[in-house]
Phi, psi and omega in degrees: 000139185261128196269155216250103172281067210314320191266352171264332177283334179296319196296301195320325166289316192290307187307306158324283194297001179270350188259321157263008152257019166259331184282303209236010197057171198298282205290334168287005190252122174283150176294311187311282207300354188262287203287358168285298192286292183307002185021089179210184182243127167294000193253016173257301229275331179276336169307306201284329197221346170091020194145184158281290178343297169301310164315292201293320162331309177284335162322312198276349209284141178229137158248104168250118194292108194259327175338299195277358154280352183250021184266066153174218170323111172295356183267012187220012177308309185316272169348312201264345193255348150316304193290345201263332203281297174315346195272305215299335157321288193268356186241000205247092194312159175324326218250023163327109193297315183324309182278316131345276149342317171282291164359305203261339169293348139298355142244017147241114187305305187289346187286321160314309138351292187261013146294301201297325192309324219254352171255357165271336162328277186281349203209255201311332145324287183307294189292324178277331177297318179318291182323280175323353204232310196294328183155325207289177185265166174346290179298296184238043150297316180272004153286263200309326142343280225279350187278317187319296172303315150316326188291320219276303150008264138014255181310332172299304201262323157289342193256323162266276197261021146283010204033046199259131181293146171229347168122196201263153200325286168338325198250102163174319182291287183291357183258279176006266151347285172289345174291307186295323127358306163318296169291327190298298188300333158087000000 
C-alpha cells in the first residue's frame, strides 16, 4: 500500500498547474490536464482547491519580500525599487505566477481581483505607508502611491505582456528609476 502524502500531492497540483497556466493561459488549461500531468484523479483538484477557479487562484498566489526597497533614503527610493522591479523581471521565467496573474486578468473577474489585492498588498500599501514615514501628509503620500504603482503597473503590461522592447535591462532600470524617482518627489 502506498502511503498517501496531502500536502506534497497538493504542492504537486499546484506545481503543474502553475506551469501550465503560465504556458497556455487560464482558459486553455483542463481540471484532467492539470491532474493527467500531476498523475492525480481530478476529484483531488476539486477536494483541494475546489475547482479550476480555485486551482488557479492558488497557482497564482505571490508573496514577494517588499521591506527592503523601504530600507533607506526617500532620494535613493527610486534607484532600490527599480533594481528589485527589473531583477524580478528578468530573473523570473515565463511561468511567473505574477505574470500569470496579470494575463488573465482581463478575462477573469477573480483574476483581476487577486491582481488588484496583491498590488495594494505589495505596491500600494507599502509605498504610501513609506511616503508617510519619510514626512510626507496622507493625501499626498497616496496620490504619489498611487502614480507609482500605476507606472510600474504601466509598464509591467508593456514590457511582459504586450512585449514591447524597452531596451536592455539597464537602460530599462535607469528609466525606472528616474521615473519612479520623480513621483515619489512629487
Amino acid at each position: 500500500m502506498a502511503f498517501r502524502d496531502a500536502a506534497a500531492t497538493r504542492q504537486r497540483i499546484l506545481e503543474h498547474a502553475q506551469r501550465q497556466f503560465g504556458r497556455h493561459g487560464y482558459t486553455a488549461v483542463t481540471v484532467k490536464g492539470v491532474a493527467d500531468a500531476a498523475g492525480v484523479s481530478p476529484n483531488l483538484i476539486t477536494r483541494y482547491f475546489g475547482g479550476k477557479d480555485g486551482l488557479f487562484l492558488a497557482a497564482t498566489q505571490v508573496e514577494i519580500p517588499v521591506e527592503p526597497s523601504f530600507d533607506g533614503n526617500r532620494s535613493e527610493l527610486g534607484a532600490r525599487l527599480a533594481a528589485n522591479i527589473v531583477r524580478r523581471w528578468s530573473d523570473t521565467p515565463g511561468d511567473d505566477p505574477l505574470l500569470v496573474l496579470h494575463r488573465a486578468a482581463g478575462e477573469r473577474p477573480e483574476a483581476a481581483e487577486a491582481l488588484a489585492a496583491f498590488l495594494d498588498r505589495n505596491s500600494l500599501e507599502p509605498i504610501h505607508r513609506y511616503l508617510c514615514d519619510t514626512g510626507l501628509d496622507d493625501a499626498t503620500a497616496r496620490s504619489r502611491a498611487a502614480a507609482i504603482d500605476a507606472f510600474v503597473l504601466g509598464v509591467s503590461t508593456r514590457y511582459r505582456i504586450l512585449r514591447s522592447a524597452l531596451g536592455d535591462p539597464a537602460e530599462l532600470q535607469t528609466w525606472l528609476s528616474t521615473t519612479i524617482q520623480r513621483l515619489a518627489d512629487g
